[in-house]
XYZ file of C-alpha atoms in Angstrom:
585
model
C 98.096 120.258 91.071
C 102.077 119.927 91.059
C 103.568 118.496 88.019
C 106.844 117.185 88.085
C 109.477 118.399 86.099
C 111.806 115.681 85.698
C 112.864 113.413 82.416
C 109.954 110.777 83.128
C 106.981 112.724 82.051
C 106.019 111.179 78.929
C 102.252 112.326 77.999
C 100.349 109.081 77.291
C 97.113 109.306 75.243
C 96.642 105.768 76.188
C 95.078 103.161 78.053
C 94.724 102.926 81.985
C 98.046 101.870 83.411
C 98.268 98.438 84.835
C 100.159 99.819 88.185
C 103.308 98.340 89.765
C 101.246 96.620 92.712
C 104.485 95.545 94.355
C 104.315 99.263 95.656
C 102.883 102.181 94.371
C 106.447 102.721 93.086
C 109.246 100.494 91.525
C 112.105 100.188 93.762
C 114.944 100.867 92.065
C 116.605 97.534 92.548
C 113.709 95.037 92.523
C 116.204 91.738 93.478
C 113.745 89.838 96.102
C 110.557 92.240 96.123
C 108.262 91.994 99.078
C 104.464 91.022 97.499
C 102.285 93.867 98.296
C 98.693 93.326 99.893
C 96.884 92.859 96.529
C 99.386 90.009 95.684
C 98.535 88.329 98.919
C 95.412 86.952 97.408
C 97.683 85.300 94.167
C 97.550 81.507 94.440
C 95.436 81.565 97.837
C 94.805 78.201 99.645
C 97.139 76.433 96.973
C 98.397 73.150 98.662
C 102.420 72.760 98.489
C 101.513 69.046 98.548
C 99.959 69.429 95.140
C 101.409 71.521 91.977
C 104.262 69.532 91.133
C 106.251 71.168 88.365
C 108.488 68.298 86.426
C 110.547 69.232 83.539
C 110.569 66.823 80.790
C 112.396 69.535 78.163
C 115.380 71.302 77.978
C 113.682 74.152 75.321
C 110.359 74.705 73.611
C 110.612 74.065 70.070
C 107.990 74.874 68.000
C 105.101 72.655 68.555
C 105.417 73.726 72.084
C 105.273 76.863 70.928
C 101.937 76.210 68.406
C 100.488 74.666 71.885
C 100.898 77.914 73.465
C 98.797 79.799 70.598
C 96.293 77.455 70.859
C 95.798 77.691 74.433
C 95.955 81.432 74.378
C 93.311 81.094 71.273
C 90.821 79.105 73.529
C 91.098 81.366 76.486
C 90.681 84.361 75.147
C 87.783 83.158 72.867
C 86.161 81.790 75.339
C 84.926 85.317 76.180
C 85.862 84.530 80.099
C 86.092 87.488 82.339
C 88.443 87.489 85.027
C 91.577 85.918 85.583
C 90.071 83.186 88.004
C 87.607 81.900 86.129
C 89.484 81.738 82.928
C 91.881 79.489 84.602
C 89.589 77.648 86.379
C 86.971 76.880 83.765
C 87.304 74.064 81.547
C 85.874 75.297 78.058
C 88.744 78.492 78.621
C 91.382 75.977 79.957
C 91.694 72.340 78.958
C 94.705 71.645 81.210
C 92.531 72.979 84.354
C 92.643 69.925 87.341
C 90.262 70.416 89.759
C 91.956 67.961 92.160
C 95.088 70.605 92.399
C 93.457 73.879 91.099
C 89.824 74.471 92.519
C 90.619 75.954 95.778
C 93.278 78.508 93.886
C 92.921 81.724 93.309
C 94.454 82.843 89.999
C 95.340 86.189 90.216
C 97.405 88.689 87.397
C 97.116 92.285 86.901
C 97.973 93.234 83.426
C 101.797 93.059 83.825
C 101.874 89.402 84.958
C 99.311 87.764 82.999
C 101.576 87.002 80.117
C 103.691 85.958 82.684
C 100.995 83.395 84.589
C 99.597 82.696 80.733
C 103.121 80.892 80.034
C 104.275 79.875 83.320
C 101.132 77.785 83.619
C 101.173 76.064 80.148
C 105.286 75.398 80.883
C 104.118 73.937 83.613
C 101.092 71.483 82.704
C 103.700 70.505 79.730
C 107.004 69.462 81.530
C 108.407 72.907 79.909
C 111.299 74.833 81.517
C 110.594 78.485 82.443
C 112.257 81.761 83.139
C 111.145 85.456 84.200
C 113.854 88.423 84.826
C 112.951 89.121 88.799
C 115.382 91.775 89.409
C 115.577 94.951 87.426
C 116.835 98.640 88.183
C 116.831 101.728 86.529
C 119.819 103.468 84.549
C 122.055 105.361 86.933
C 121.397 108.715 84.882
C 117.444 107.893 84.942
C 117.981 107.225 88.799
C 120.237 110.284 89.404
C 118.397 112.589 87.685
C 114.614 111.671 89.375
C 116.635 111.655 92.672
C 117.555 115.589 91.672
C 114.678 116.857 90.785
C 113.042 115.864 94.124
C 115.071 117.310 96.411
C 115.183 120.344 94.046
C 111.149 120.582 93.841
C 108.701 119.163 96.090
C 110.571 116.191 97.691
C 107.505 113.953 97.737
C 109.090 111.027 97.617
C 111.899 111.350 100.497
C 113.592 108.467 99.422
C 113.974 109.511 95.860
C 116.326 106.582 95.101
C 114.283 104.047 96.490
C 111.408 105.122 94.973
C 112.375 105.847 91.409
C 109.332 105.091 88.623
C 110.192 102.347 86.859
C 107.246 103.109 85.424
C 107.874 106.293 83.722
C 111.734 105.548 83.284
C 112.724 107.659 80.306
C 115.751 105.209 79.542
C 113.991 102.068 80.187
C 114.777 99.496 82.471
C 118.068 97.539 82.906
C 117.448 94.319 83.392
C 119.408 92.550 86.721
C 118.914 88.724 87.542
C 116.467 86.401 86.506
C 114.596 83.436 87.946
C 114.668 79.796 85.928
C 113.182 76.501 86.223
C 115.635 74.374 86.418
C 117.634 76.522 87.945
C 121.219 76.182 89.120
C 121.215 73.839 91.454
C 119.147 70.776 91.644
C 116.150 70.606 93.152
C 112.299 69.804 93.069
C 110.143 72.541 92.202
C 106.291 73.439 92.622
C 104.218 75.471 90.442
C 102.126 77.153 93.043
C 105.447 78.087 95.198
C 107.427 78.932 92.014
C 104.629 81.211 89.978
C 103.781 83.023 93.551
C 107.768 84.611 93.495
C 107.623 85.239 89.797
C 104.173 86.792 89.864
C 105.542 89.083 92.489
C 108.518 89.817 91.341
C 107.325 90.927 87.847
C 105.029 93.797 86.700
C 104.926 96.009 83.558
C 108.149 97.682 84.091
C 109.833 94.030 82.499
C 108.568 95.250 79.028
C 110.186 98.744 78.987
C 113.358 98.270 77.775
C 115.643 99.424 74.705
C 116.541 96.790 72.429
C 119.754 97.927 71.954
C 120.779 98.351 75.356
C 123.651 95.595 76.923
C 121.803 94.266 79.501
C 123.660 92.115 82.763
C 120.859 89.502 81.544
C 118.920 89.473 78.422
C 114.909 90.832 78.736
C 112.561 88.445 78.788
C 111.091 89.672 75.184
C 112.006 90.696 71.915
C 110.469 93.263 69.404
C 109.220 92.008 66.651
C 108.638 92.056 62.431
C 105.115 93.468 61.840
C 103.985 90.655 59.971
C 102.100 87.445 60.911
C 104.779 85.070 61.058
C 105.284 87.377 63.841
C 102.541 88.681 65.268
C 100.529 86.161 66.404
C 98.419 84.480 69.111
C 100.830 85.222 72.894
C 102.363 88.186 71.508
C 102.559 90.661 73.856
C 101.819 94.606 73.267
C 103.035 97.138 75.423
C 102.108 100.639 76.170
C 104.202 103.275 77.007
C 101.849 104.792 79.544
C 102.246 101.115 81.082
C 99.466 98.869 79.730
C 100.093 95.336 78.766
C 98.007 92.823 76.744
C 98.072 89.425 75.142
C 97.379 89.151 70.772
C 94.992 86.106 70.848
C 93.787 86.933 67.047
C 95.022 88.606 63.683
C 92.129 89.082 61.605
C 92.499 88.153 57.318
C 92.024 92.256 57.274
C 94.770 92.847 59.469
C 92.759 93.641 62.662
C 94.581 92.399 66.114
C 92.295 91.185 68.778
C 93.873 91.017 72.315
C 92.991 90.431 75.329
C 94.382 91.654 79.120
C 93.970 91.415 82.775
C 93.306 94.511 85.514
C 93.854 95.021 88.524
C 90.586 93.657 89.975
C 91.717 90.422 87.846
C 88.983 91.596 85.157
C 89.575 90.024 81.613
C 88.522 92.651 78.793
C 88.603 91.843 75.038
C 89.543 94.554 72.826
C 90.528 95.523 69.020
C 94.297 97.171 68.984
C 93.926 100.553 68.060
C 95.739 104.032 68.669
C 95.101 103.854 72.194
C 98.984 102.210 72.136
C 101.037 104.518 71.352
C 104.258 104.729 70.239
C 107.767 106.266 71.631
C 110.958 106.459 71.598
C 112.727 103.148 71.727
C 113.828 103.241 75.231
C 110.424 103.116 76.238
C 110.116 99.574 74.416
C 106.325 100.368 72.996
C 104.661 97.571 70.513
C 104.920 94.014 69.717
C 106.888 91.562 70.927
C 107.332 88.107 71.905
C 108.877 85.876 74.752
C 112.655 85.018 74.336
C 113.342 81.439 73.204
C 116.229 80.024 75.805
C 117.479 76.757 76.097
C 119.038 74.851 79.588
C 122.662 73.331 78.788
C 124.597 70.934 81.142
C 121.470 69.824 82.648
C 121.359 67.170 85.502
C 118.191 64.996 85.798
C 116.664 62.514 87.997
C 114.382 59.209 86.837
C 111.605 61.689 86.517
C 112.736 65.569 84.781
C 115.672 68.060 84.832
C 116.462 69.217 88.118
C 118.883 71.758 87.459
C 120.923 73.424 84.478
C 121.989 76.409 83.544
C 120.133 79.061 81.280
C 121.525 80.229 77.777
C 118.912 83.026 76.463
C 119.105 83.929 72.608
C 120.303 86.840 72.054
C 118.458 89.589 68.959
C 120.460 88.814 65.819
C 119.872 85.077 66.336
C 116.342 85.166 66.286
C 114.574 85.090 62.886
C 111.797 87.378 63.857
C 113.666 90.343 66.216
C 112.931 93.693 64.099
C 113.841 97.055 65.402
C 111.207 98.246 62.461
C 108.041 99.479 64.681
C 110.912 102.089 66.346
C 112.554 103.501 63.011
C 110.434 102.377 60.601
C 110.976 100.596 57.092
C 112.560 103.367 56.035
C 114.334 104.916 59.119
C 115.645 108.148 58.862
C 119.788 108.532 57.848
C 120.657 110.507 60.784
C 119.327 107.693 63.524
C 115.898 109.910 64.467
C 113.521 107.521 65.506
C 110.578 109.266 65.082
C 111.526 110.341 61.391
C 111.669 106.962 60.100
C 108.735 106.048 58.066
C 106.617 103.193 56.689
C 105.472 102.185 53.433
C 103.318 99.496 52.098
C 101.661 99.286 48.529
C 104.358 101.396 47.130
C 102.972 104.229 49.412
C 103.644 106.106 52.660
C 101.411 105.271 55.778
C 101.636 105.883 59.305
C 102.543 103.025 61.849
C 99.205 101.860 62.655
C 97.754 102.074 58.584
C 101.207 100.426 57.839
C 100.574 97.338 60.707
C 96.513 96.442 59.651
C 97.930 96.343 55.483
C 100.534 94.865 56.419
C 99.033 92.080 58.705
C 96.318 91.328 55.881
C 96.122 88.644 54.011
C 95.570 89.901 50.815
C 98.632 91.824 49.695
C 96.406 94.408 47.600
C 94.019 95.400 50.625
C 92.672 98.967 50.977
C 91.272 100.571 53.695
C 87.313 100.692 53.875
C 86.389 103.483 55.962
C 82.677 102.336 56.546
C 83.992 99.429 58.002
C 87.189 100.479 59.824
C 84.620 103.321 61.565
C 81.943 100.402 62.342
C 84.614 98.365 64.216
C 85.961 101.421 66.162
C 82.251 102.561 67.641
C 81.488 99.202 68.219
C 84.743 98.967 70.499
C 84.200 102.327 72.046
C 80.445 100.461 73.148
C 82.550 97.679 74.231
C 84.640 99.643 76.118
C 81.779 101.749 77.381
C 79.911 98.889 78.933
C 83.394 97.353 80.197
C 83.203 100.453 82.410
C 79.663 99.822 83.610
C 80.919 96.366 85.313
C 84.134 97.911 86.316
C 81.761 100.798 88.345
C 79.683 97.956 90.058
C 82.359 96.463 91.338
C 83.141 99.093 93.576
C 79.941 99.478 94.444
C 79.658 95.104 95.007
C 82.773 96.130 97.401
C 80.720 98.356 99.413
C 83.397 101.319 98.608
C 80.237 103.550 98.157
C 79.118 103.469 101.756
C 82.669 104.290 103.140
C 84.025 107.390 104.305
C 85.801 109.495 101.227
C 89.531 109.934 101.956
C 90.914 113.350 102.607
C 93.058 113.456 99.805
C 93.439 112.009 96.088
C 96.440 109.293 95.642
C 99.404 111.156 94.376
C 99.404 109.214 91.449
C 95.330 108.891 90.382
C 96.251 106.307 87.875
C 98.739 104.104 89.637
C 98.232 103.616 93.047
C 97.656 100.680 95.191
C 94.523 99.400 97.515
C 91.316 100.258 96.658
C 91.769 103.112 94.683
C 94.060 100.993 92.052
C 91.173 97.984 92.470
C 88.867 99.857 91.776
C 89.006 103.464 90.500
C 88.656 104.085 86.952
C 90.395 107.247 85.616
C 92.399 105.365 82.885
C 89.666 103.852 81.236
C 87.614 107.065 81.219
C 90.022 108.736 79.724
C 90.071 105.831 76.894
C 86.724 107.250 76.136
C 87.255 110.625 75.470
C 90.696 109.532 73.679
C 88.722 106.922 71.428
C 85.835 109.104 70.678
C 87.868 112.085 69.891
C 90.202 109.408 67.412
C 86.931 108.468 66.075
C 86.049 111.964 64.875
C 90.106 112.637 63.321
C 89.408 109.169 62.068
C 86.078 110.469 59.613
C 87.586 114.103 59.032
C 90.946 111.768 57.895
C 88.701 109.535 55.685
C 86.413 111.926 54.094
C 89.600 114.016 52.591
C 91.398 110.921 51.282
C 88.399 110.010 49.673
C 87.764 113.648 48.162
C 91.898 113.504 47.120
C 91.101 110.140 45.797
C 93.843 108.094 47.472
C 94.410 104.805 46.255
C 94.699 102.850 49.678
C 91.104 104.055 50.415
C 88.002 102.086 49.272
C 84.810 103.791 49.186
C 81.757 103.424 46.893
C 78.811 105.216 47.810
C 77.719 108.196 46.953
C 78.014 110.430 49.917
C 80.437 109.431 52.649
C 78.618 112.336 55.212
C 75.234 110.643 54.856
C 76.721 107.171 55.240
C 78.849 108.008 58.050
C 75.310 109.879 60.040
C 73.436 107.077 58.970
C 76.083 103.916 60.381
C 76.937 106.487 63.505
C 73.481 106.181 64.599
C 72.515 103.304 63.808
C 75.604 101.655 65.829
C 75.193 104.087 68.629
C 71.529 103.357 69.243
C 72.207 99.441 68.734
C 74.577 99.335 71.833
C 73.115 99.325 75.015
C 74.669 99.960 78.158
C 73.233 98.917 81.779
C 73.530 99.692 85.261
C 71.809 98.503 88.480
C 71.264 101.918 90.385
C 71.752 102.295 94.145
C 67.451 101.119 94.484
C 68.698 98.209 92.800
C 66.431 98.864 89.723
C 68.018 98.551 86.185
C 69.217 101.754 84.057
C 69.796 101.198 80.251
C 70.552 103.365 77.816
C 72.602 103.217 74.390
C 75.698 104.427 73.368
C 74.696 108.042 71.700
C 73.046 109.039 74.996
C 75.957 107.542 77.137
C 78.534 109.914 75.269
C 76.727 112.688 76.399
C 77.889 111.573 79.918
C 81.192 110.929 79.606
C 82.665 113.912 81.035
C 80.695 113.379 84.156
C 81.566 109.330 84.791
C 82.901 109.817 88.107
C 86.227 107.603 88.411
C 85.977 108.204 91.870
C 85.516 104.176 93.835
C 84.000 105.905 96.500
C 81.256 107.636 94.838
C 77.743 106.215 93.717
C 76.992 104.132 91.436
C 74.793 107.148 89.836
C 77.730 109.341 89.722
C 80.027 106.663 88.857
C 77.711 106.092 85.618
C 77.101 110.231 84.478
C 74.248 110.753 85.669
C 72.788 114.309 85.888
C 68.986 114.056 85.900
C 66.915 114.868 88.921
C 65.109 111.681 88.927
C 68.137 109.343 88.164
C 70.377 111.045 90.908
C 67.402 110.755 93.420
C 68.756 106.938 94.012
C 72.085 108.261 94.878
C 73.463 108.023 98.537
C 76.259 110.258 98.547
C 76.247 113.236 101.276
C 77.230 116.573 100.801
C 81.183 115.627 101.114
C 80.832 113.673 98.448
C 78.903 115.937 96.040
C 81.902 118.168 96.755
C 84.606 115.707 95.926
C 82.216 114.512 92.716
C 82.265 118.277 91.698
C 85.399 119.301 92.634
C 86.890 116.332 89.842
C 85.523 118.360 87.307
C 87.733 118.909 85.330
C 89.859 115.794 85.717
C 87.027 113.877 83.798
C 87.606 116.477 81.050
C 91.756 116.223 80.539
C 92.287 115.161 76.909
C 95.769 114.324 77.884
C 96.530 111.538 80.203
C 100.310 112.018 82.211
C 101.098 109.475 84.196
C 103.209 111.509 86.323
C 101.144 114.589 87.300
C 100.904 115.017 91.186
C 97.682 115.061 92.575
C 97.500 114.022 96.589
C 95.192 117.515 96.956
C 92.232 117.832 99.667
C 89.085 118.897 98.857
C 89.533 122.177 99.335
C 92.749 122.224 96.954
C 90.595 120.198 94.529
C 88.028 122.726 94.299
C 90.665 125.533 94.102
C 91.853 124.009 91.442
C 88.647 122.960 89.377
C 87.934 126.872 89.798
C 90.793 127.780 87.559
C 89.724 124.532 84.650
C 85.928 125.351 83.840
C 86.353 123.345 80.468
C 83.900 120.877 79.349
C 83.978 119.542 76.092
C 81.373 117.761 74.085
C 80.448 114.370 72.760
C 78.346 114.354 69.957
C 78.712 112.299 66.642
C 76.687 113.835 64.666
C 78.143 117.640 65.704
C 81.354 117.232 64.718
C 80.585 115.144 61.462
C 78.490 117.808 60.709
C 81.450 119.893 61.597
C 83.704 119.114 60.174
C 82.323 117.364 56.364
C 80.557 119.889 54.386
């Protein structure tokens, strides 16, 4: 396995990346983007004699903007699961019309659902709209990837071209934008209008440095850490290229969100360390969509049909907050990553700092029972996520098709069928959350031992609580499969960590293999043939990396796959009760 040496390769404990479907690989000047084959299906069978888009307003002001919470509260509460149906289903979406919407398909990966989430409701309120659709990359960023490839491996021959916007380590410049009204007058059609944007947009628009002088302004701003500010359509971005939509901040200070993938699957999750934080060029956390307004606008008897865009810029808006970067304290000589937080007269780290901060109660303290409870039942939630993820591969008939002969380059953002439907991403959010689970009670039980004042705890032995609620929660979630006899397999969450590092990612595989299993009689369902045992073996020790790097170079055969799972015999273990009794007397 090659890894690339070059100023992009940022190692992301994080969540799966939502890929850059217009190619497996931002151009480096993304000014009219060609939609790639999975955004083919985006707004299919939409009629251009229906989707009329009138604007009635020159701005949002801020009922628009408490109409946009509430829509995003309803959808994501609604508990729908996939971008289609939460659009087409009236109890998620009250402004759904079947007359002009139910032969559409809706289609976002994680990237553009923000993006479709407010286009939409712009649209079904007379609202004006506007998306940056052309971005590049820094000439040093772009300079510097083009050198290393010709001086490595030269994998990409058209280095420029095919510059990560991804992985950019200076973030992404933002070029030319897309409005509605726009310039000139005209009518304009939702279905026409979000197809172009939709296309044109993808996680890469969230990456950006704050501080940077931009030829337009981003689309988004980073926000205060409170919850005048952090609140139902803010958006949180990952580094390792993850996107998701706030749809609930808890009176504790928990954020709910909830994001789109790219086999238009809806998840609902609980924000945890799984986003991580980096340097400011990189753009990580919270943020919100840029209020604009449309000056010298021209209208007809019905809406504005042209104007032209003013964006606000940071210092004008009452919310912008470099603080998640540097801090409330940031360090005196401008290092980012020195800056630190406090709350409660005390210092915290970032993500103790955001849940205090976010609750209601000014005087809240952490209670570890609790806080643990909430992040095994998400790692359940997250486990049986994966089960439906596996079976649609398997619904696709990927299963019974011929393995390729090699890997994608890039295993977690690639394009086709392997980006539809492969899962290596939210594997590794398995391991990652299981292994922050155990820091998480070795963290607890010494700040309770040293007696620290943010931490509320009153029973009498935090190691006999912590076995007792571990269990208990682990043998309360249940996670099912149907295997490939089409008989159901169930079993809860304890014994399903004792699979994880053998959950095949692998679309191709069975549904056996896809799930961990390792028992004679379960595997005796399986239809894989002896290539594909190989390939399942020989991705060994992939499903046991602890560190996720978005820019590793696979691309190997089998044969260099099983050369190289000869060199990485590791295999870790899964076991809550080991490592509590490891690690608390």
């Amino acid at each position: 396995m090659k890894t690339l040496r070059h100023p992009f390769n940022i190692v992301a404990l994080g969540l799966t990346a939502c890929a850059l479907l217009a190619a497996p690989w931002a151009s480096a000047d993304i000014l009219g983007a060609t939609p790639a084959p999975s955004m083919e299906i985006a707004f299919k069978n939409s009629n251009s004699a229906k989707g009329a888009w009138t604007v009635r307003k020159t701005q949002w002001d801020a009922s628009d903007e408490q109409g946009y919470q509430n829509f995003v509260v309803r959808m994501a509460k609604s508990k729908c699961n996939s971008v289609d149906t939460c659009f087409k289903n009236p109890m998620s979406n009250p402004y759904y019309d079947p007359a002009q919407e139910s032969e559409v398909f809706f289609y976002a990966d994680c990237g553009r659902f923000p993006y479709l989430l407010r286009m939409y409701y712009a649209w079904k309120n007379g609202l004006p709209f506007t998306a940056v659709t052309g971005k590049s990359g820094t000439p040093e960023d772009i300079e510097e990837w083009t050198s290393d490839q010709r001086k490595l491996f030269n994998l990409f021959p058209n280095a420029a071209r095919d510059f990560s916007l991804a992985n950019s380590k200076s973030g992404t410049l933002m070029k030319s934008r897309t409005t509605i009204p726009a310039a000139e007058p005209k009518s304009y059609n939702f279905f026409s209008s979000a197809r172009y944007i939709i296309s044109n947009v993808n996680s890469s628009n969230y990456r950006f440095d704050a501080n940077t002088t931009m030829p337009v302004d981003p689309d988004f701003y980073p926000v205060k850490m409170d919850r005048n500010n952090i609140k139902p359509g803010t958006i949180i971005y990952d580094p390792s290229g993850h996107v998701a939509v706030v749809y609930e901040v808890t009176p504790t200070g928990d954020v709910r969100y909830f994001d789109s993938h790219p086999d238009n699957g809806v998840t609902h999750k609980l924000y945890n360390k799984a986003f991580l934080r980096s340097r400011p060029a990189h753009g990580a956390g919270f943020k919100n969509f840029r209020p604009f307004s449309i000056v010298s606008a021209r209208s007809n008897s019905t809406g504005y049909t042209a104007g032209a865009i003013v964006t606000a810029n940071n210092q004008s808006i009452p919310g912008f907050s470099l603080e998640q970067f540097v801090g409330t304290n940031p360090d005196p000589s401008g290092n980012w990553s020195k800056g630190t937080f406090a709350v409660q007269g005390r210092i915290v780290d970032y993500y103790e700092f955001l849940k205090l901060n976010l609750a209601t109660d000014a005087n809240t303290k952490i209670r570890p029972l609790d806080q643990l409870k909430a992040e095994i039942d998400e790692l359940c939630s997250g486990f049986q996520d994966r089960a439906l993820d596996a079976q649609k591969a398997i619904d696709q008939g990927l299963h019974l098709q011929p393995h390729p002969e090699k890997l994608p380059m890039n295993i977690y953002q690639a394009e086709g069928d392997w980006e539809n439907y492969s899962t290596p991403g939210r594997d590794f959010r398995i391991r990652s959350t299981f292994y922050e689970i155990i820091k998480s009670i070795k963290g607890y039980n010494d700040r309770i031992n040293a007696r620290d004042s943010l931490i509320e705890y009153n029973g009498g032995s935090f190691k006999a609580d912590v076995i007792a609620m571990a269990k208990t929660a682990g043998e309360t979630c249940r996670i099912s499969y149907k295997n490939s006899a089409g008989k159901m397999v169930t079993f809860n969450l304890l014994d399903g960590l004792s699979r994880v590092n053998r959950l095949s990612f692998d679309p191709y595989l069975c549904i056996e293999r896809r799930m961990g299993a390792s028992s004679p009689q379960e595997l005796g369902t399986c239809t894989d043939d002896e290539n594909k045992t190989r390939w399942y073996k020989a991705q060994n020790f992939i499903r046991n990396l602890l560190v996720k790097d978005n820019t590793v170079v696979y691309g190997q055969t089998l044969e260099e796959l099983e050369a190289e799972n000869a060199k990485n015999p590791t295999f870790y273990r899964y076991d809550f009760l080991y490592y509590i009794d490891k690690y608390i007397p």
